[in-house]
């Protein structure tokens, strides 16, 4: 099984039927096409023997800059947007922070935390998991104020998220898998461009600069799109006494995914790691 067949086998058929993955699917399919078509194009123009190695490289680069690199940049942008969407969905699962302007509510939550500290472990957990007011109070301020350790509170939150949002979490994991496969195809296509355009093992800055120039127009499109996009409205995260925010706990359920994005014209691998 060659590398293209391996990528194709990793893309699940049902992903192609999902409307929310339509653009990502398009990016994946285009990347596979470029992996195959660019070597074929180079072989075709090399066949007659009328061009020097330099002439072949220049011809292939011109074709790639016009018809391939811009689409690869758009593909990476689609993967980046899909990744950001998943990130915001994860944050939306977090326990929302209480309204700090609600003085009466703050006093009530303080009383609740005092009560929680005086309960035995079982009653404390039962109230936190069944009563929204006790839940909000227990996730405000240091965990010790509610009679908990930071580690236990983090574990409690993960269990609550899994119980309440199990199907949503599974759907997000599947989407992340699709993103990983698509970005692997994009990275492979970029590697093919580098090789077939004659950059080979040359200095990275030469290839990076060429890629940046070839995708400059697309960068302007993306900048305009970003300017129009509204700032994602994500749930405010409760800060624990350990100084780590709730988002890092959620990420532990999704650790291990690699994503890729263009940085100065280069498709760069970014590994999402859970907080220690």
PDB file of C-alpha atoms in Angstrom:
ATOM      1  CA  UNK A   1       0.000   0.000   0.000  1.00  0.00           C
ATOM      2  CA  UNK A   2       1.577   3.300  -1.104  1.00  0.00           C
ATOM      3  CA  UNK A   3       1.297   6.574   0.770  1.00  0.00           C
ATOM      4  CA  UNK A   4      -1.748   7.801  -1.173  1.00  0.00           C
ATOM      5  CA  UNK A   5      -3.606   4.537  -0.636  1.00  0.00           C
ATOM      6  CA  UNK A   6      -2.742   4.729   3.053  1.00  0.00           C
ATOM      7  CA  UNK A   7      -4.232   8.221   3.304  1.00  0.00           C
ATOM      8  CA  UNK A   8      -7.335   7.179   1.374  1.00  0.00           C
ATOM      9  CA  UNK A   9      -7.850   4.215   3.699  1.00  0.00           C
ATOM     10  CA  UNK A  10      -7.739   6.510   6.716  1.00  0.00           C
ATOM     11  CA  UNK A  11     -10.501   8.771   5.362  1.00  0.00           C
ATOM     12  CA  UNK A  12     -13.778   7.220   6.446  1.00  0.00           C
ATOM     13  CA  UNK A  13     -16.521   7.065   3.784  1.00  0.00           C
ATOM     14  CA  UNK A  14     -19.066   8.599   6.165  1.00  0.00           C
ATOM     15  CA  UNK A  15     -16.945  11.745   6.463  1.00  0.00           C
ATOM     16  CA  UNK A  16     -17.575  12.472   2.795  1.00  0.00           C
ATOM     17  CA  UNK A  17     -21.318  12.494   3.518  1.00  0.00           C
ATOM     18  CA  UNK A  18     -21.117  15.019   6.361  1.00  0.00           C
ATOM     19  CA  UNK A  19     -22.033  18.539   5.326  1.00  0.00           C
ATOM     20  CA  UNK A  20     -19.897  20.041   8.099  1.00  0.00           C
ATOM     21  CA  UNK A  21     -16.835  18.299   6.638  1.00  0.00           C
ATOM     22  CA  UNK A  22     -17.554  19.134   2.997  1.00  0.00           C
ATOM     23  CA  UNK A  23     -14.828  21.768   2.671  1.00  0.00           C
ATOM     24  CA  UNK A  24     -12.328  19.669   4.593  1.00  0.00           C
ATOM     25  CA  UNK A  25     -13.137  16.732   2.330  1.00  0.00           C
ATOM     26  CA  UNK A  26     -12.539  18.951  -0.683  1.00  0.00           C
ATOM     27  CA  UNK A  27      -9.164  19.977   0.732  1.00  0.00           C
ATOM     28  CA  UNK A  28      -8.256  16.350   1.326  1.00  0.00           C
ATOM     29  CA  UNK A  29      -9.204  15.269  -2.199  1.00  0.00           C
ATOM     30  CA  UNK A  30      -7.323  18.163  -3.810  1.00  0.00           C
ATOM     31  CA  UNK A  31      -4.205  17.382  -1.816  1.00  0.00           C
ATOM     32  CA  UNK A  32      -4.301  13.759  -2.971  1.00  0.00           C
ATOM     33  CA  UNK A  33      -4.708  14.944  -6.557  1.00  0.00           C
ATOM     34  CA  UNK A  34      -1.686  17.245  -6.315  1.00  0.00           C
ATOM     35  CA  UNK A  35       0.457  14.460  -4.849  1.00  0.00           C
ATOM     36  CA  UNK A  36      -0.193  12.446  -8.000  1.00  0.00           C
ATOM     37  CA  UNK A  37      -0.494  15.119 -10.668  1.00  0.00           C
ATOM     38  CA  UNK A  38       2.633  17.191 -10.026  1.00  0.00           C
ATOM     39  CA  UNK A  39       5.131  14.318 -10.503  1.00  0.00           C
ATOM     40  CA  UNK A  40       3.231  13.378 -13.666  1.00  0.00           C
ATOM     41  CA  UNK A  41       3.500  16.949 -14.937  1.00  0.00           C
ATOM     42  CA  UNK A  42       7.243  17.066 -14.287  1.00  0.00           C
ATOM     43  CA  UNK A  43       7.761  13.751 -16.047  1.00  0.00           C
ATOM     44  CA  UNK A  44       5.789  14.993 -19.048  1.00  0.00           C
ATOM     45  CA  UNK A  45       7.820  18.158 -19.591  1.00  0.00           C
ATOM     46  CA  UNK A  46      11.058  16.305 -18.929  1.00  0.00           C
ATOM     47  CA  UNK A  47      10.317  13.651 -21.542  1.00  0.00           C
ATOM     48  CA  UNK A  48      11.258  15.494 -24.748  1.00  0.00           C
ATOM     49  CA  UNK A  49      14.663  16.406 -23.345  1.00  0.00           C
ATOM     50  CA  UNK A  50      14.500  19.962 -24.652  1.00  0.00           C
ATOM     51  CA  UNK A  51      14.711  21.643 -21.271  1.00  0.00           C
ATOM     52  CA  UNK A  52      17.664  21.828 -18.912  1.00  0.00           C
ATOM     53  CA  UNK A  53      17.200  20.783 -15.263  1.00  0.00           C
ATOM     54  CA  UNK A  54      16.927  24.478 -14.399  1.00  0.00           C
ATOM     55  CA  UNK A  55      14.343  25.016 -17.137  1.00  0.00           C
ATOM     56  CA  UNK A  56      12.341  22.046 -15.910  1.00  0.00           C
ATOM     57  CA  UNK A  57      12.369  23.389 -12.349  1.00  0.00           C
ATOM     58  CA  UNK A  58      11.265  26.846 -13.477  1.00  0.00           C
ATOM     59  CA  UNK A  59       8.433  25.414 -15.589  1.00  0.00           C
ATOM     60  CA  UNK A  60       7.170  23.180 -12.801  1.00  0.00           C
ATOM     61  CA  UNK A  61       7.416  26.015 -10.280  1.00  0.00           C
ATOM     62  CA  UNK A  62       5.402  28.315 -12.502  1.00  0.00           C
ATOM     63  CA  UNK A  63       2.635  25.722 -12.833  1.00  0.00           C
ATOM     64  CA  UNK A  64       2.655  24.932  -9.107  1.00  0.00           C
ATOM     65  CA  UNK A  65       2.623  28.605  -8.096  1.00  0.00           C
ATOM     66  CA  UNK A  66      -0.386  29.212 -10.326  1.00  0.00           C
ATOM     67  CA  UNK A  67      -2.502  26.098  -9.806  1.00  0.00           C
ATOM     68  CA  UNK A  68      -1.369  24.250  -6.684  1.00  0.00           C
ATOM     69  CA  UNK A  69       0.159  26.386  -3.934  1.00  0.00           C
ATOM     70  CA  UNK A  70      -2.856  28.739  -3.644  1.00  0.00           C
ATOM     71  CA  UNK A  71      -5.212  25.786  -3.250  1.00  0.00           C
ATOM     72  CA  UNK A  72      -2.933  24.195  -0.665  1.00  0.00           C
ATOM     73  CA  UNK A  73      -2.993  27.424   1.340  1.00  0.00           C
ATOM     74  CA  UNK A  74      -6.783  27.469   1.147  1.00  0.00           C
ATOM     75  CA  UNK A  75      -6.817  23.829   2.226  1.00  0.00           C
ATOM     76  CA  UNK A  76      -4.664  24.584   5.261  1.00  0.00           C
ATOM     77  CA  UNK A  77      -6.993  27.471   6.144  1.00  0.00           C
ATOM     78  CA  UNK A  78      -9.998  25.132   6.064  1.00  0.00           C
ATOM     79  CA  UNK A  79      -8.169  22.744   8.396  1.00  0.00           C
ATOM     80  CA  UNK A  80      -7.277  25.642  10.680  1.00  0.00           C
ATOM     81  CA  UNK A  81     -10.903  26.821  10.828  1.00  0.00           C
ATOM     82  CA  UNK A  82     -12.102  23.297  11.589  1.00  0.00           C
ATOM     83  CA  UNK A  83      -9.538  23.029  14.387  1.00  0.00           C
ATOM     84  CA  UNK A  84     -10.597  26.361  15.872  1.00  0.00           C
ATOM     85  CA  UNK A  85     -14.240  25.305  15.710  1.00  0.00           C
ATOM     86  CA  UNK A  86     -13.482  22.179  17.723  1.00  0.00           C
ATOM     87  CA  UNK A  87     -11.509  24.249  20.225  1.00  0.00           C
ATOM     88  CA  UNK A  88     -14.483  26.543  20.772  1.00  0.00           C
ATOM     89  CA  UNK A  89     -16.816  23.562  21.122  1.00  0.00           C
ATOM     90  CA  UNK A  90     -14.572  22.150  23.843  1.00  0.00           C
ATOM     91  CA  UNK A  91     -14.553  25.444  25.704  1.00  0.00           C
ATOM     92  CA  UNK A  92     -18.337  25.562  25.525  1.00  0.00           C
ATOM     93  CA  UNK A  93     -18.455  22.401  27.633  1.00  0.00           C
ATOM     94  CA  UNK A  94     -16.777  24.131  30.574  1.00  0.00           C
ATOM     95  CA  UNK A  95     -18.534  25.215  33.742  1.00  0.00           C
ATOM     96  CA  UNK A  96     -19.403  28.905  33.210  1.00  0.00           C
ATOM     97  CA  UNK A  97     -18.018  31.452  35.624  1.00  0.00           C
ATOM     98  CA  UNK A  98     -20.666  33.176  37.761  1.00  0.00           C
ATOM     99  CA  UNK A  99     -21.598  36.803  37.139  1.00  0.00           C
ATOM    100  CA  UNK A 100     -19.184  38.871  39.233  1.00  0.00           C
ATOM    101  CA  UNK A 101     -21.597  41.819  39.284  1.00  0.00           C
ATOM    102  CA  UNK A 102     -24.236  39.763  41.115  1.00  0.00           C
ATOM    103  CA  UNK A 103     -23.407  40.642  44.728  1.00  0.00           C
ATOM    104  CA  UNK A 104     -26.292  38.667  46.215  1.00  0.00           C
ATOM    105  CA  UNK A 105     -25.313  35.634  44.176  1.00  0.00           C
ATOM    106  CA  UNK A 106     -21.680  35.970  45.302  1.00  0.00           C
ATOM    107  CA  UNK A 107     -22.750  35.992  48.959  1.00  0.00           C
ATOM    108  CA  UNK A 108     -24.931  32.920  48.384  1.00  0.00           C
ATOM    109  CA  UNK A 109     -22.085  31.062  46.698  1.00  0.00           C
ATOM    110  CA  UNK A 110     -19.803  31.925  49.608  1.00  0.00           C
ATOM    111  CA  UNK A 111     -22.322  30.405  52.010  1.00  0.00           C
ATOM    112  CA  UNK A 112     -22.602  27.330  49.806  1.00  0.00           C
ATOM    113  CA  UNK A 113     -18.833  26.810  49.850  1.00  0.00           C
ATOM    114  CA  UNK A 114     -18.832  27.056  53.633  1.00  0.00           C
ATOM    115  CA  UNK A 115     -21.560  24.427  53.733  1.00  0.00           C
ATOM    116  CA  UNK A 116     -19.703  22.172  51.294  1.00  0.00           C
ATOM    117  CA  UNK A 117     -16.564  22.228  53.431  1.00  0.00           C
ATOM    118  CA  UNK A 118     -18.562  20.868  56.350  1.00  0.00           C
ATOM    119  CA  UNK A 119     -20.118  17.950  54.459  1.00  0.00           C
ATOM    120  CA  UNK A 120     -18.741  14.478  54.061  1.00  0.00           C
ATOM    121  CA  UNK A 121     -17.297  13.557  50.678  1.00  0.00           C
ATOM    122  CA  UNK A 122     -20.329  11.700  49.341  1.00  0.00           C
ATOM    123  CA  UNK A 123     -22.838  14.443  50.172  1.00  0.00           C
ATOM    124  CA  UNK A 124     -20.494  17.110  48.782  1.00  0.00           C
ATOM    125  CA  UNK A 125     -20.169  15.342  45.433  1.00  0.00           C
ATOM    126  CA  UNK A 126     -23.888  14.591  45.243  1.00  0.00           C
ATOM    127  CA  UNK A 127     -24.851  18.247  45.723  1.00  0.00           C
ATOM    128  CA  UNK A 128     -22.250  19.539  43.264  1.00  0.00           C
ATOM    129  CA  UNK A 129     -23.338  17.104  40.573  1.00  0.00           C
ATOM    130  CA  UNK A 130     -27.088  17.625  40.985  1.00  0.00           C
ATOM    131  CA  UNK A 131     -27.553  21.280  41.936  1.00  0.00           C
ATOM    132  CA  UNK A 132     -26.443  24.013  39.465  1.00  0.00           C
ATOM    133  CA  UNK A 133     -25.949  26.564  42.258  1.00  0.00           C
ATOM    134  CA  UNK A 134     -23.683  24.223  44.204  1.00  0.00           C
ATOM    135  CA  UNK A 135     -21.832  23.416  40.987  1.00  0.00           C
ATOM    136  CA  UNK A 136     -21.186  27.083  40.186  1.00  0.00           C
ATOM    137  CA  UNK A 137     -20.093  27.811  43.758  1.00  0.00           C
ATOM    138  CA  UNK A 138     -17.697  24.866  43.918  1.00  0.00           C
ATOM    139  CA  UNK A 139     -15.889  25.899  40.735  1.00  0.00           C
ATOM    140  CA  UNK A 140     -15.392  29.493  41.871  1.00  0.00           C
ATOM    141  CA  UNK A 141     -12.129  30.285  43.632  1.00  0.00           C
ATOM    142  CA  UNK A 142      -9.618  27.760  44.979  1.00  0.00           C
ATOM    143  CA  UNK A 143     -10.877  24.175  45.220  1.00  0.00           C
ATOM    144  CA  UNK A 144     -10.057  24.033  48.943  1.00  0.00           C
ATOM    145  CA  UNK A 145     -12.795  26.594  49.660  1.00  0.00           C
ATOM    146  CA  UNK A 146     -15.312  23.913  48.700  1.00  0.00           C
ATOM    147  CA  UNK A 147     -13.540  21.122  50.561  1.00  0.00           C
ATOM    148  CA  UNK A 148     -11.918  19.698  47.434  1.00  0.00           C
ATOM    149  CA  UNK A 149      -8.433  19.262  46.074  1.00  0.00           C
ATOM    150  CA  UNK A 150      -7.623  20.806  42.662  1.00  0.00           C
ATOM    151  CA  UNK A 151      -6.996  17.306  41.284  1.00  0.00           C
ATOM    152  CA  UNK A 152     -10.333  15.969  42.490  1.00  0.00           C
ATOM    153  CA  UNK A 153     -12.227  18.974  41.157  1.00  0.00           C
ATOM    154  CA  UNK A 154     -10.569  18.621  37.758  1.00  0.00           C
ATOM    155  CA  UNK A 155     -11.440  14.907  37.691  1.00  0.00           C
ATOM    156  CA  UNK A 156     -14.994  15.654  38.798  1.00  0.00           C
ATOM    157  CA  UNK A 157     -15.413  18.130  35.990  1.00  0.00           C
ATOM    158  CA  UNK A 158     -14.139  15.681  33.390  1.00  0.00           C
ATOM    159  CA  UNK A 159     -16.544  13.018  34.606  1.00  0.00           C
ATOM    160  CA  UNK A 160     -19.437  15.483  34.521  1.00  0.00           C
ATOM    161  CA  UNK A 161     -18.560  16.582  30.987  1.00  0.00           C
ATOM    162  CA  UNK A 162     -18.301  12.990  29.805  1.00  0.00           C
ATOM    163  CA  UNK A 163     -21.630  12.058  31.377  1.00  0.00           C
ATOM    164  CA  UNK A 164     -23.470  15.111  30.079  1.00  0.00           C
ATOM    165  CA  UNK A 165     -21.801  15.538  26.695  1.00  0.00           C
ATOM    166  CA  UNK A 166     -20.674  12.022  25.777  1.00  0.00           C
ATOM    167  CA  UNK A 167     -22.114  11.989  22.227  1.00  0.00           C
ATOM    168  CA  UNK A 168     -20.800  15.492  21.530  1.00  0.00           C
ATOM    169  CA  UNK A 169     -17.319  14.513  22.702  1.00  0.00           C
ATOM    170  CA  UNK A 170     -17.322  11.444  20.459  1.00  0.00           C
ATOM    171  CA  UNK A 171     -18.414  13.561  17.494  1.00  0.00           C
ATOM    172  CA  UNK A 172     -15.610  16.049  18.175  1.00  0.00           C
ATOM    173  CA  UNK A 173     -13.049  13.253  18.391  1.00  0.00           C
ATOM    174  CA  UNK A 174     -14.196  11.942  15.012  1.00  0.00           C
ATOM    175  CA  UNK A 175     -13.965  15.409  13.497  1.00  0.00           C
ATOM    176  CA  UNK A 176     -10.463  15.808  14.908  1.00  0.00           C
ATOM    177  CA  UNK A 177      -9.508  12.517  13.297  1.00  0.00           C
ATOM    178  CA  UNK A 178     -10.760  13.811   9.944  1.00  0.00           C
ATOM    179  CA  UNK A 179      -8.757  17.011  10.437  1.00  0.00           C
ATOM    180  CA  UNK A 180      -5.636  14.976  11.206  1.00  0.00           C
ATOM    181  CA  UNK A 181      -6.011  12.913   8.025  1.00  0.00           C
ATOM    182  CA  UNK A 182      -6.667  15.990   5.882  1.00  0.00           C
ATOM    183  CA  UNK A 183      -3.696  17.879   7.301  1.00  0.00           C
ATOM    184  CA  UNK A 184      -1.464  14.844   6.748  1.00  0.00           C
ATOM    185  CA  UNK A 185      -2.490  14.923   3.077  1.00  0.00           C
ATOM    186  CA  UNK A 186      -1.813  18.673   2.885  1.00  0.00           C
ATOM    187  CA  UNK A 187       1.630  18.216   4.423  1.00  0.00           C
ATOM    188  CA  UNK A 188       2.413  15.404   1.988  1.00  0.00           C
ATOM    189  CA  UNK A 189       1.292  17.583  -0.923  1.00  0.00           C
ATOM    190  CA  UNK A 190       3.574  20.402   0.255  1.00  0.00           C
ATOM    191  CA  UNK A 191       6.443  17.915   0.418  1.00  0.00           C
ATOM    192  CA  UNK A 192       5.642  16.841  -3.129  1.00  0.00           C
ATOM    193  CA  UNK A 193       5.710  20.459  -4.280  1.00  0.00           C
ATOM    194  CA  UNK A 194       9.094  20.957  -2.673  1.00  0.00           C
ATOM    195  CA  UNK A 195      10.555  17.871  -4.360  1.00  0.00           C
ATOM    196  CA  UNK A 196       9.013  18.220  -7.819  1.00  0.00           C
ATOM    197  CA  UNK A 197       9.817  21.930  -8.013  1.00  0.00           C
ATOM    198  CA  UNK A 198      13.483  21.148  -7.507  1.00  0.00           C
ATOM    199  CA  UNK A 199      13.988  22.601  -4.035  1.00  0.00           C
ATOM    200  CA  UNK A 200      15.066  19.226  -2.697  1.00  0.00           C
ATOM    201  CA  UNK A 201      17.363  19.522   0.296  1.00  0.00           C
ATOM    202  CA  UNK A 202      18.120  23.186  -0.322  1.00  0.00           C
ATOM    203  CA  UNK A 203      17.826  25.858   2.384  1.00  0.00           C
ATOM    204  CA  UNK A 204      14.384  26.026   3.963  1.00  0.00           C
ATOM    205  CA  UNK A 205      14.215  29.804   3.605  1.00  0.00           C
ATOM    206  CA  UNK A 206      14.283  29.556  -0.199  1.00  0.00           C
ATOM    207  CA  UNK A 207      11.308  27.228  -0.310  1.00  0.00           C
ATOM    208  CA  UNK A 208       9.487  29.147   2.419  1.00  0.00           C
ATOM    209  CA  UNK A 209       9.948  32.433   0.592  1.00  0.00           C
ATOM    210  CA  UNK A 210       8.769  30.944  -2.691  1.00  0.00           C
ATOM    211  CA  UNK A 211       5.677  29.421  -1.028  1.00  0.00           C
ATOM    212  CA  UNK A 212       4.879  32.720   0.673  1.00  0.00           C
ATOM    213  CA  UNK A 213       5.107  34.590  -2.615  1.00  0.00           C
ATOM    214  CA  UNK A 214       2.983  32.021  -4.447  1.00  0.00           C
ATOM    215  CA  UNK A 215       0.255  32.155  -1.778  1.00  0.00           C
ATOM    216  CA  UNK A 216       0.330  35.936  -1.196  1.00  0.00           C
ATOM    217  CA  UNK A 217      -3.003  36.572  -2.915  1.00  0.00           C
ATOM    218  CA  UNK A 218      -4.672  33.845  -0.865  1.00  0.00           C
ATOM    219  CA  UNK A 219      -3.227  35.321   2.311  1.00  0.00           C
ATOM    220  CA  UNK A 220      -5.067  38.540   1.470  1.00  0.00           C
ATOM    221  CA  UNK A 221      -8.299  36.569   0.983  1.00  0.00           C
ATOM    222  CA  UNK A 222      -7.830  34.870   4.333  1.00  0.00           C
ATOM    223  CA  UNK A 223      -7.041  38.170   6.063  1.00  0.00           C
ATOM    224  CA  UNK A 224     -10.258  39.643   4.669  1.00  0.00           C
ATOM    225  CA  UNK A 225     -12.239  36.619   5.818  1.00  0.00           C
ATOM    226  CA  UNK A 226     -10.746  36.821   9.292  1.00  0.00           C
ATOM    227  CA  UNK A 227     -11.677  40.496   9.464  1.00  0.00           C
ATOM    228  CA  UNK A 228     -15.309  39.636   8.712  1.00  0.00           C
ATOM    229  CA  UNK A 229     -15.503  36.780  11.153  1.00  0.00           C
ATOM    230  CA  UNK A 230     -17.008  37.620  14.479  1.00  0.00           C
ATOM    231  CA  UNK A 231     -14.905  36.915  17.518  1.00  0.00           C
ATOM    232  CA  UNK A 232     -15.932  33.458  18.799  1.00  0.00           C
ATOM    233  CA  UNK A 233     -18.221  33.730  21.808  1.00  0.00           C
ATOM    234  CA  UNK A 234     -16.762  31.089  24.090  1.00  0.00           C
ATOM    235  CA  UNK A 235     -17.682  30.268  27.644  1.00  0.00           C
ATOM    236  CA  UNK A 236     -15.526  32.049  30.213  1.00  0.00           C
ATOM    237  CA  UNK A 237     -13.247  29.591  31.921  1.00  0.00           C
ATOM    238  CA  UNK A 238     -13.004  29.213  35.694  1.00  0.00           C
ATOM    239  CA  UNK A 239      -9.426  29.583  36.981  1.00  0.00           C
ATOM    240  CA  UNK A 240      -8.345  27.124  39.673  1.00  0.00           C
ATOM    241  CA  UNK A 241      -5.878  27.700  42.487  1.00  0.00           C
ATOM    242  CA  UNK A 242      -3.234  25.744  40.563  1.00  0.00           C
ATOM    243  CA  UNK A 243      -3.270  28.502  37.947  1.00  0.00           C
ATOM    244  CA  UNK A 244      -4.337  26.192  35.110  1.00  0.00           C
ATOM    245  CA  UNK A 245      -7.580  26.993  33.365  1.00  0.00           C
ATOM    246  CA  UNK A 246     -10.424  24.611  32.718  1.00  0.00           C
ATOM    247  CA  UNK A 247      -9.594  24.389  29.024  1.00  0.00           C
ATOM    248  CA  UNK A 248      -6.439  22.389  29.777  1.00  0.00           C
ATOM    249  CA  UNK A 249      -8.516  19.776  31.595  1.00  0.00           C
ATOM    250  CA  UNK A 250     -10.849  19.433  28.642  1.00  0.00           C
ATOM    251  CA  UNK A 251      -7.882  19.114  26.287  1.00  0.00           C
ATOM    252  CA  UNK A 252      -6.677  16.053  28.196  1.00  0.00           C
ATOM    253  CA  UNK A 253      -9.567  14.169  26.627  1.00  0.00           C
ATOM    254  CA  UNK A 254      -8.405  15.215  23.192  1.00  0.00           C
ATOM    255  CA  UNK A 255      -4.612  15.012  23.552  1.00  0.00           C
ATOM    256  CA  UNK A 256      -2.363  13.640  20.826  1.00  0.00           C
ATOM    257  CA  UNK A 257      -3.786  15.363  17.766  1.00  0.00           C
ATOM    258  CA  UNK A 258      -1.356  17.013  15.383  1.00  0.00           C
ATOM    259  CA  UNK A 259      -2.515  19.888  13.244  1.00  0.00           C
ATOM    260  CA  UNK A 260      -0.748  21.927  10.630  1.00  0.00           C
ATOM    261  CA  UNK A 261      -0.834  25.522   9.539  1.00  0.00           C
ATOM    262  CA  UNK A 262       1.185  27.799   7.269  1.00  0.00           C
ATOM    263  CA  UNK A 263       3.686  30.006   9.092  1.00  0.00           C
ATOM    264  CA  UNK A 264       5.559  32.373   6.795  1.00  0.00           C
ATOM    265  CA  UNK A 265       4.620  30.238   3.834  1.00  0.00           C
ATOM    266  CA  UNK A 266       5.594  26.945   5.450  1.00  0.00           C
ATOM    267  CA  UNK A 267       3.156  24.280   6.555  1.00  0.00           C
ATOM    268  CA  UNK A 268       4.174  23.703  10.169  1.00  0.00           C
ATOM    269  CA  UNK A 269       3.186  20.847  12.472  1.00  0.00           C
ATOM    270  CA  UNK A 270       1.609  21.940  15.751  1.00  0.00           C
ATOM    271  CA  UNK A 271       1.070  19.258  18.388  1.00  0.00           C
ATOM    272  CA  UNK A 272      -1.760  19.847  20.837  1.00  0.00           C
ATOM    273  CA  UNK A 273      -0.515  18.708  24.247  1.00  0.00           C
ATOM    274  CA  UNK A 274      -2.517  18.379  27.406  1.00  0.00           C
ATOM    275  CA  UNK A 275      -1.309  20.449  30.332  1.00  0.00           C
ATOM    276  CA  UNK A 276       0.836  18.573  32.785  1.00  0.00           C
TER     277      UNK A 276
END
